[in-house]
CSV table of C-alpha atoms and ligand atoms in Angstrom, one decimal:
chain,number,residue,atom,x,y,z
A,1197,UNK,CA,111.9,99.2,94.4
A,1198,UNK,CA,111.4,101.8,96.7
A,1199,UNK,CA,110.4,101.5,100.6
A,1200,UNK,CA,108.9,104.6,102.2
A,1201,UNK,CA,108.5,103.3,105.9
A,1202,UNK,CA,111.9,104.1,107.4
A,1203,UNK,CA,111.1,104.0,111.1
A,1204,UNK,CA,110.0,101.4,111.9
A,1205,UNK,CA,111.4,98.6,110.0
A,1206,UNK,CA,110.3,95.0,111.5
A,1207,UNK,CA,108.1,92.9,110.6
A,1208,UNK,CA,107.0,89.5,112.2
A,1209,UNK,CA,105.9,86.0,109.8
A,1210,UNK,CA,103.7,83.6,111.7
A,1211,UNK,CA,103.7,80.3,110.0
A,1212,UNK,CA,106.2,79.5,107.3
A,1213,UNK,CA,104.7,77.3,105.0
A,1214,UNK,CA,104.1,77.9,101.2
A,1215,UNK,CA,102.5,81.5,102.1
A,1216,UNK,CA,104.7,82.9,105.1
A,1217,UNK,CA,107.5,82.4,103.0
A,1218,UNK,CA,106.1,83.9,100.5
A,1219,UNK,CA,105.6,87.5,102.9
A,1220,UNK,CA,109.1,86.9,104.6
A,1221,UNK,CA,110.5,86.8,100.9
A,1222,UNK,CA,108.7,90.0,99.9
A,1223,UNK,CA,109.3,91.8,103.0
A,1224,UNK,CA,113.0,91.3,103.0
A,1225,UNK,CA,112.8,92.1,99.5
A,1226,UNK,CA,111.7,95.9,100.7
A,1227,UNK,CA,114.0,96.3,103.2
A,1228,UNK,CA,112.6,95.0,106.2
A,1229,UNK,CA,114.1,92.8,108.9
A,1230,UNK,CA,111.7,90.2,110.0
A,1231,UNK,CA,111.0,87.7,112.7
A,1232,UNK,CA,109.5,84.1,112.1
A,1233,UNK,CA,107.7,81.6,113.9
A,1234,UNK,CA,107.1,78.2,113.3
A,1235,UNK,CA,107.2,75.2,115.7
A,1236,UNK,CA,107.5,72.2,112.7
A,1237,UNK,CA,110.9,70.6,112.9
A,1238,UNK,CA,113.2,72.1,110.5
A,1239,UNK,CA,110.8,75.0,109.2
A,1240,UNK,CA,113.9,77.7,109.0
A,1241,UNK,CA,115.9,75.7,107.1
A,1242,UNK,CA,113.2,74.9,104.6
A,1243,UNK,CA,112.2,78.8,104.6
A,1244,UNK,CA,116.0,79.8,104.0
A,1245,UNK,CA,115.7,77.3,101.1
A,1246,UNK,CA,112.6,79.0,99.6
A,1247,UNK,CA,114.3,82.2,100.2
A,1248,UNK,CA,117.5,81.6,98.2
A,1249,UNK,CA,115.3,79.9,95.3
A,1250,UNK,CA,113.0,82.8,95.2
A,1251,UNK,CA,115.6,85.4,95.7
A,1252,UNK,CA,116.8,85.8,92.2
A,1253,UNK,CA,113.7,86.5,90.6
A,1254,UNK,CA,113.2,89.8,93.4
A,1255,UNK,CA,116.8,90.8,92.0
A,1256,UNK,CA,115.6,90.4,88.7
A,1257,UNK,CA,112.0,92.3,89.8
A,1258,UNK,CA,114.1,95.2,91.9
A,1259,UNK,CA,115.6,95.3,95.4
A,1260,UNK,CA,115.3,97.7,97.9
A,1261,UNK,CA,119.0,99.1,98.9
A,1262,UNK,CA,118.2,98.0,102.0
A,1263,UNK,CA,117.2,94.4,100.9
A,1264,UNK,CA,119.2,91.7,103.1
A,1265,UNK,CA,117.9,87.9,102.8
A,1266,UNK,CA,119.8,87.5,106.2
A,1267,UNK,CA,117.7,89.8,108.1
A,1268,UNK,CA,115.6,86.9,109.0
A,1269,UNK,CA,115.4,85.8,112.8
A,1270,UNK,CA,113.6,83.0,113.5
A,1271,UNK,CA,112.5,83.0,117.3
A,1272,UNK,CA,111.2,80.0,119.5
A,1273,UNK,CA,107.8,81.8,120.4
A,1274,UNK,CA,105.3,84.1,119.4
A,1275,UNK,CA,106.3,86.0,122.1
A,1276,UNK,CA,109.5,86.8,120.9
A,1277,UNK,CA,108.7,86.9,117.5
A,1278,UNK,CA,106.7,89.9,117.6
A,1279,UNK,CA,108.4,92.2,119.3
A,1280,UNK,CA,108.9,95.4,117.9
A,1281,UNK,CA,106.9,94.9,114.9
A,1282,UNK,CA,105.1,97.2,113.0
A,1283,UNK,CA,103.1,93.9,111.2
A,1284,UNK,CA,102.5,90.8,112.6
A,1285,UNK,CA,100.8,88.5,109.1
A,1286,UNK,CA,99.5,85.4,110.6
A,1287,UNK,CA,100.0,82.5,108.3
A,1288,UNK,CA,99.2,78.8,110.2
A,1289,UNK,CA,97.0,76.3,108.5
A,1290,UNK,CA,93.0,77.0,107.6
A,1291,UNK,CA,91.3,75.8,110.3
A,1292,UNK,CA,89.3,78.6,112.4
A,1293,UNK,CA,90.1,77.6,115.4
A,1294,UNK,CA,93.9,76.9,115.1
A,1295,UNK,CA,93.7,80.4,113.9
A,1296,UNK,CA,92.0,82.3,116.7
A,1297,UNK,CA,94.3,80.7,118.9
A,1298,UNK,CA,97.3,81.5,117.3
A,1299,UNK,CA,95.7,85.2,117.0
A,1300,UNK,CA,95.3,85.0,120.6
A,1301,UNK,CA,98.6,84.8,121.9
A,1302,UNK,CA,99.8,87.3,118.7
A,1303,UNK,CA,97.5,89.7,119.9
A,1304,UNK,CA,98.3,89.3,123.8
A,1305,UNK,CA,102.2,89.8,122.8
A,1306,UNK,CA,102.2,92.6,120.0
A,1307,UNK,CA,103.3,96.0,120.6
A,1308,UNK,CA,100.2,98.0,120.8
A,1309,UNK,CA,100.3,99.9,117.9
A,1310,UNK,CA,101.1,96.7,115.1
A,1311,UNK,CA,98.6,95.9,112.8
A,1312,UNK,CA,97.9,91.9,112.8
A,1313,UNK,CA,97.1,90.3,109.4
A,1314,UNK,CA,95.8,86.9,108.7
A,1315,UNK,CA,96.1,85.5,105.2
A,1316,UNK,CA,93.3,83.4,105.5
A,1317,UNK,CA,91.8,82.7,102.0
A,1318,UNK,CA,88.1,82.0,103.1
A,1319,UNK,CA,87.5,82.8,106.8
A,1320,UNK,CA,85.7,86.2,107.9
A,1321,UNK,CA,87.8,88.7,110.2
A,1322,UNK,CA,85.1,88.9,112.6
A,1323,UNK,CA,85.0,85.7,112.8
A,1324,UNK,CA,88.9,85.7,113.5
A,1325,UNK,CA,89.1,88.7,115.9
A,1326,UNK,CA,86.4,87.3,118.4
A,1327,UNK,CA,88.5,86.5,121.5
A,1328,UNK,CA,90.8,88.9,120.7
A,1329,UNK,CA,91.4,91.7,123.2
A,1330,UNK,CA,92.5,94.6,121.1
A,1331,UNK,CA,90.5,93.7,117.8
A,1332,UNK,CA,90.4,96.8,116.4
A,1333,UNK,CA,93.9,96.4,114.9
A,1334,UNK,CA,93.2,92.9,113.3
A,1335,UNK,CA,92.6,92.5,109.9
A,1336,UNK,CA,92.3,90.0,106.7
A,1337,UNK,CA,95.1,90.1,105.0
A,1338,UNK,CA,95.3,87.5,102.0
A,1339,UNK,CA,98.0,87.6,99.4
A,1340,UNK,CA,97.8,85.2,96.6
A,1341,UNK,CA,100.7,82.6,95.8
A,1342,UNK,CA,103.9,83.8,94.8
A,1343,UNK,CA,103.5,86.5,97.4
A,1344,UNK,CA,106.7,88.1,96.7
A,1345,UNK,CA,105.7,88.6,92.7
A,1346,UNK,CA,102.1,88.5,92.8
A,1347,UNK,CA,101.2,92.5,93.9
A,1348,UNK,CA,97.3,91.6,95.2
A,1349,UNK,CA,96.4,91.6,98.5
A,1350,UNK,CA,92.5,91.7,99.7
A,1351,UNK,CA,92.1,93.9,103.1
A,1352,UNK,CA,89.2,92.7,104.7
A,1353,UNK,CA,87.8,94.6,107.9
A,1354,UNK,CA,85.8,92.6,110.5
A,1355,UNK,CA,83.0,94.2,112.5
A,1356,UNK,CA,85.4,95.9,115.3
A,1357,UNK,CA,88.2,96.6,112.9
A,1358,UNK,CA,89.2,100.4,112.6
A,1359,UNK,CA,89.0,101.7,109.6
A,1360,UNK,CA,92.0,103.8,110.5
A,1361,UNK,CA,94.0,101.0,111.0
A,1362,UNK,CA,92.9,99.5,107.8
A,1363,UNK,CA,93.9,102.8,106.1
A,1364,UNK,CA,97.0,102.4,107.5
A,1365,UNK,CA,97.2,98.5,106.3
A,1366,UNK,CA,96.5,100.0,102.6
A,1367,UNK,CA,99.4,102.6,102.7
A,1368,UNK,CA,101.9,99.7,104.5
A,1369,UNK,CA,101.4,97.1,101.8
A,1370,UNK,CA,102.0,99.8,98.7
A,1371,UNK,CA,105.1,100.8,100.2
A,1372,UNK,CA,106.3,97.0,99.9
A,1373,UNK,CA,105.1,96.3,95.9
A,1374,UNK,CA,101.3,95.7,96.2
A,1375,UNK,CA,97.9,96.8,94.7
A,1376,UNK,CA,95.6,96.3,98.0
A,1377,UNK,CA,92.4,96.2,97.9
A,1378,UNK,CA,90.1,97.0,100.6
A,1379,UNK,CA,87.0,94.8,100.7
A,1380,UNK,CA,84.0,96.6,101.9
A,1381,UNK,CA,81.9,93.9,103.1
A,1382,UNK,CA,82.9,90.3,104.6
A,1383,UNK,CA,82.1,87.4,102.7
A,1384,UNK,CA,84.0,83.7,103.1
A,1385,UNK,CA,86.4,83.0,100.4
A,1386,UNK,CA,86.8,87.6,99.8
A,1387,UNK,CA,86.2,88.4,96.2
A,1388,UNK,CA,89.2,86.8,94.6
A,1389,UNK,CA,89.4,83.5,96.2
A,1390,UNK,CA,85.4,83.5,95.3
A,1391,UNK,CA,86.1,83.8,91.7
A,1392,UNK,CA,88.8,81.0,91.5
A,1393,UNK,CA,86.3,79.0,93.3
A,1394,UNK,CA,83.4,79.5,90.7
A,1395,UNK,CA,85.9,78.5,88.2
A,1396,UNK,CA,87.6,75.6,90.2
A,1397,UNK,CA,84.4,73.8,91.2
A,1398,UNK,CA,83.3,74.1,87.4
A,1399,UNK,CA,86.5,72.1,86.3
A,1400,UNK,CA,86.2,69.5,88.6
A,1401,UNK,CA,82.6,69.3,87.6
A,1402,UNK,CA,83.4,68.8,84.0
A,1403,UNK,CA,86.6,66.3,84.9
A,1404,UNK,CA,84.0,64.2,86.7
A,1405,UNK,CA,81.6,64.4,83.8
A,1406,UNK,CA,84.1,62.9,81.3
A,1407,UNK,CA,84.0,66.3,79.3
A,1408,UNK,CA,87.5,67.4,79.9
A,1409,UNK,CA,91.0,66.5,81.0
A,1410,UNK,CA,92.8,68.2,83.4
A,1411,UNK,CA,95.3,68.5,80.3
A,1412,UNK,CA,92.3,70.5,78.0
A,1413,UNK,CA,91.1,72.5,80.9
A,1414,UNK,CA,94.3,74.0,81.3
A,1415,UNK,CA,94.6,74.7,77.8
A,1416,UNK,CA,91.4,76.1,77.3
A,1417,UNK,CA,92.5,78.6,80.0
A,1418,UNK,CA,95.8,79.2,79.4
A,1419,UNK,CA,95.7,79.7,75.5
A,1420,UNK,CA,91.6,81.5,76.2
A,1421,UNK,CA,90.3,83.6,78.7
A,1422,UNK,CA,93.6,83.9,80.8
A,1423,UNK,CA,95.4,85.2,78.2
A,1424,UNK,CA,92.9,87.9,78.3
A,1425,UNK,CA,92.8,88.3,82.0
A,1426,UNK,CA,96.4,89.2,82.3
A,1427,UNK,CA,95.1,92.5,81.3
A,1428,UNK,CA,91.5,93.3,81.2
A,1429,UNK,CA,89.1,91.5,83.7
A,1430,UNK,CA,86.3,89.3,83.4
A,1431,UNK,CA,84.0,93.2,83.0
A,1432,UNK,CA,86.1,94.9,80.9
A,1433,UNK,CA,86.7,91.3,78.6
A,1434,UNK,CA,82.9,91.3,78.1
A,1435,UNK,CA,82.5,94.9,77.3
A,1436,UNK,CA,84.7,94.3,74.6
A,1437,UNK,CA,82.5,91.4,73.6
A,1438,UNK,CA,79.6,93.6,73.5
A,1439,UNK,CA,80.9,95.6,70.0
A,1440,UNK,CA,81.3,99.5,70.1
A,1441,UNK,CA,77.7,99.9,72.2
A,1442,UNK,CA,80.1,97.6,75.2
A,1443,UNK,CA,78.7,96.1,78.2
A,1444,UNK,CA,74.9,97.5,77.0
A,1445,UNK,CA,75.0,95.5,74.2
A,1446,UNK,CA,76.5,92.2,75.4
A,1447,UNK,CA,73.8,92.1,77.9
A,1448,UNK,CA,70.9,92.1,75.6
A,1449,UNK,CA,73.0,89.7,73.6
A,1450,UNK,CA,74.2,87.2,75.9
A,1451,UNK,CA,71.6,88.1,79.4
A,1452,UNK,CA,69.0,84.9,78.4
A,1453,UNK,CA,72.1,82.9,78.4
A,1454,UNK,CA,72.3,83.1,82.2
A,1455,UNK,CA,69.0,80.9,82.2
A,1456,UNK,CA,70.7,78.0,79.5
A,1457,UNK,CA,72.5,75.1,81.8
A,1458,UNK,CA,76.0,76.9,80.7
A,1459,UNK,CA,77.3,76.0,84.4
A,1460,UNK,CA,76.1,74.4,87.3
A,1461,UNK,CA,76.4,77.9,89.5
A,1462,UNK,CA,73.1,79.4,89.3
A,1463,UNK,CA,72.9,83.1,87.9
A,1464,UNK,CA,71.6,85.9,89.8
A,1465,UNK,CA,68.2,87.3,87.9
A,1466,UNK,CA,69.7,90.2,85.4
A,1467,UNK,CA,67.3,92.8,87.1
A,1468,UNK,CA,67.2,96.6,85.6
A,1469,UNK,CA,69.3,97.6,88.7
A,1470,UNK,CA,72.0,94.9,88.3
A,1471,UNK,CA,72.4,95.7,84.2
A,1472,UNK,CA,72.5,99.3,85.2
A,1473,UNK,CA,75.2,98.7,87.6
A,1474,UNK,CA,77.4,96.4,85.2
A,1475,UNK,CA,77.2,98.8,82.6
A,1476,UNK,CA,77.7,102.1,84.5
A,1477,UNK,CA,80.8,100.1,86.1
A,1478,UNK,CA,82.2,99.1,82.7
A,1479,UNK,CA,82.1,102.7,81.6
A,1480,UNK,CA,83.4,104.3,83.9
A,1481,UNK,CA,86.1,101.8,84.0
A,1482,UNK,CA,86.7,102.4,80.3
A,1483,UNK,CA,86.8,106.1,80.7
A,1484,UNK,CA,87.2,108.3,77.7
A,1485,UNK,CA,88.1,105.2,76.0
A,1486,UNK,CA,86.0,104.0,73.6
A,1487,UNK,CA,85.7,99.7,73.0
A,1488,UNK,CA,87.9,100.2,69.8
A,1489,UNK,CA,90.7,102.0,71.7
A,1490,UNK,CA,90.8,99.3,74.3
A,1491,UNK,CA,90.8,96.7,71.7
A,1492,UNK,CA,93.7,98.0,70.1
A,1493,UNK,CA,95.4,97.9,73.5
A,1494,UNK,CA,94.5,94.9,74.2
A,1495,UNK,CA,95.5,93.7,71.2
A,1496,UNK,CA,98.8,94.9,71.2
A,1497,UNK,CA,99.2,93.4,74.8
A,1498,UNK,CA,98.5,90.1,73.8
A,1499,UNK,CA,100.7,90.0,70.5
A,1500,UNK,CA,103.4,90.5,73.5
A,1501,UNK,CA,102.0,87.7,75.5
A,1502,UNK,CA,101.4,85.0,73.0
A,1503,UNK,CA,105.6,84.6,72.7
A,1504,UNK,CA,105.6,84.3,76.2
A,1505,UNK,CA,103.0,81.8,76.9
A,1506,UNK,CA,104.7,79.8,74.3
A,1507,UNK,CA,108.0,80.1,76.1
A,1508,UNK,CA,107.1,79.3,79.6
A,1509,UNK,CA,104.2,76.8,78.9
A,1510,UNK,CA,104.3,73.5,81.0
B,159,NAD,N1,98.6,78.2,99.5
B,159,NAD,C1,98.0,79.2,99.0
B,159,NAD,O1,98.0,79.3,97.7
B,159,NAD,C2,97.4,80.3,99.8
B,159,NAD,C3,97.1,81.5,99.2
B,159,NAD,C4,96.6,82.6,99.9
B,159,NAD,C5,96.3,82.4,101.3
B,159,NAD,N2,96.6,81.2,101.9
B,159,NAD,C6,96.3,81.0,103.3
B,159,NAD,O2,97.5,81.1,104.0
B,159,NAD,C7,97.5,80.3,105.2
B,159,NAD,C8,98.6,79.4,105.2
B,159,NAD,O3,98.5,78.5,104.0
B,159,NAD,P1,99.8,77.7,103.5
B,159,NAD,O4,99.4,77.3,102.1
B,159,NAD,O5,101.0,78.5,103.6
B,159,NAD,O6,99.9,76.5,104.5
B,159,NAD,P2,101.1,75.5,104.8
B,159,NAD,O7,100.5,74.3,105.2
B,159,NAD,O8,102.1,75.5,103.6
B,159,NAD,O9,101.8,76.3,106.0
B,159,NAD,C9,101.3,76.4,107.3
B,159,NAD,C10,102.4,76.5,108.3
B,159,NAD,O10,101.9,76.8,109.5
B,159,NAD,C11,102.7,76.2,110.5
B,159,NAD,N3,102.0,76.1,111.8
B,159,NAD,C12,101.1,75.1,112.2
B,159,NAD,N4,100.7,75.4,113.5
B,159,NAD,C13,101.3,76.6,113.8
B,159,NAD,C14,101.3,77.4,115.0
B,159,NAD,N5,100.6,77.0,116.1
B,159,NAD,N6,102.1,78.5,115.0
B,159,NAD,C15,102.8,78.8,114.0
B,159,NAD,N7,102.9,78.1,112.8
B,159,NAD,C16,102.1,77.0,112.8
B,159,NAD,C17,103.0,74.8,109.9
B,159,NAD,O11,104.1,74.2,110.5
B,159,NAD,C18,103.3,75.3,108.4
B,159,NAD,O12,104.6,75.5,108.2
B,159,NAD,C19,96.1,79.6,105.2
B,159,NAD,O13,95.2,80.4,105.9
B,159,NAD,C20,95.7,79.7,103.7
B,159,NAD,O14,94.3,79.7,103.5
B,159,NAD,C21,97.1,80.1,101.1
């Protein structure tokens, strides 16, 4: 593990539930020192208790040299909290207008030149950076749970966000271990959260139809399609599905599916432009790879896998 931002080296955790800990983990992982803040009664003993749980699998994954888990303060206010912070990641509970306050008062207090990132899983930044006097630096920043092993991280720009500073945000969150990835347009729930919700309101659908357990649902994911996801997403999965012609193929296969009562989410009409773009995406995803290249890979992937599901399976 290797942290390229040397001068300045603070960071500043606002909220310390499940997710803040999850960033204050990760960032001392990469060498920062960071700054919390969190007014529930006995929030830094519970963090320092995540910490230490969570802190031997970063030793397994990699520390920085620099990596200290006692270069955590935690302060008794924003105010204090932030100081001298290059990032200030906003973590309190979804509700939008908890959130704007607390982004309020972090913006009021923050150097001038941090960036301020909310993890918020559904709300839209300009939403968040309304009231917000310098709003240009604020941005969605929403990491997915283990923080500190999971590398995604969706940048979301509101209307008066810079673009600089999101270019800056990008280049910030490689050099601590993650694969950001800058959302063009601002939609509730991002992309990712989006997806897991398509998927999430289908189970409960089909728990409350008597067609599954929670037990079989599981399953059918674990030992299925996420198996396959752990490598290849839900695109490039399909354009294998499609037989050497790819994605081309599996539309004309599988596109009057979209009209059968498959799910209860209603398909978008597979109009010339939206096959055109599918496809085109696939291949260029695939490259000079051909489907039978990226089978084998895959394949050989999931021969690796398959022992592992079976080891850590609950
Ligand atoms: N849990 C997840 O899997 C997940 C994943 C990605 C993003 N998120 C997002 O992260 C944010 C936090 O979620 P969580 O799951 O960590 O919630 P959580 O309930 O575990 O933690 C929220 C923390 O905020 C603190 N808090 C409340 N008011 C505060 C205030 N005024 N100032 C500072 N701290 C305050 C609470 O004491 C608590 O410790 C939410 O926006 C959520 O949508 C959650």
């Amino acid at each position: 593990m290797s942290n390229t931002i040397t001068s300045q080296n603070k960071a500043a955790v606002i909220g310390t539930g499940v997710i803040g800990n999850g960033w204050i983990t990760r960032l001392l992982a990469y060498g920062y020192e960071v700054t919390a803040f969190d007014p529930a009664e006995g929030a830094e003993a519970r963090t320092k208790e995540q910490i230490d749980l969570a802190w031997k699998s970063m030793e397994q994954a990699g520390l920085d040299s620099r990596a200290d888990k006692n270069k955590l303060t935690f302060a008794d206010s924003i105010e204090k909290a932030v100081e001298g912070a290059v990032l200030v990641q906003e973590n309190v509970p979804e509700r939008t207008d908890l959130k704007q306050k607390v982004l309020e008062e972090i913006d009021r207090c923050a150097p001038e030149k941090a960036m301020i990132g909310s993890s918020t899983s559904g709300i839209i930044p300009s939403v968040l950076q309304e009231n917000l006097a310098r709003p240009e630096r604020f941005f969605v920043s929403h990491p997915f749970n283990p923080v500190y092993l999971l590398p995604l991280v969706e940048l979301v720009g509101g209307e008066k966000t810079d673009r600089e500073v999101l270019k800056k945000a990008e280049k910030f969150f490689r050099s601590i271990g993650m694969k950001p990835l800058i959302i063009e347009k601002e939609v509730e729930g991002h992309v990712a959260d989006r997806l897991m919700e398509a998927l999430w309101r289908e189970a409960l659908h089909l728990v409350n139809d008597g067609v599954a357990t929670t037990r079989e649902i599981d399953d059918a994911i674990t030992y299925g399609a996420g198996l396959r996801w752990a490598q290849l997403g839900p695109f490039m999965t399909f354009h294998l599905a499609g037989g050497d012609a790819g994605m081309r193929h599996m539309l004309d296969q599988f596109g009057p599916a979209l009209k059968l009562p498959w799910t209860k989410l209603e398909a978008p009409d597979l109009t010339e432009d939206l096959k055109e773009k599918v496809i085109t995406g696939c291949e260029n995803q695939a490259g000079s790879l051909s489907v039978a290249e990226i089978a084998s890979k895959r394949n050989e992937f999931l021969v690796k896998l398959k022992d592992l599901v079976e080891e850590y399976r609950v």
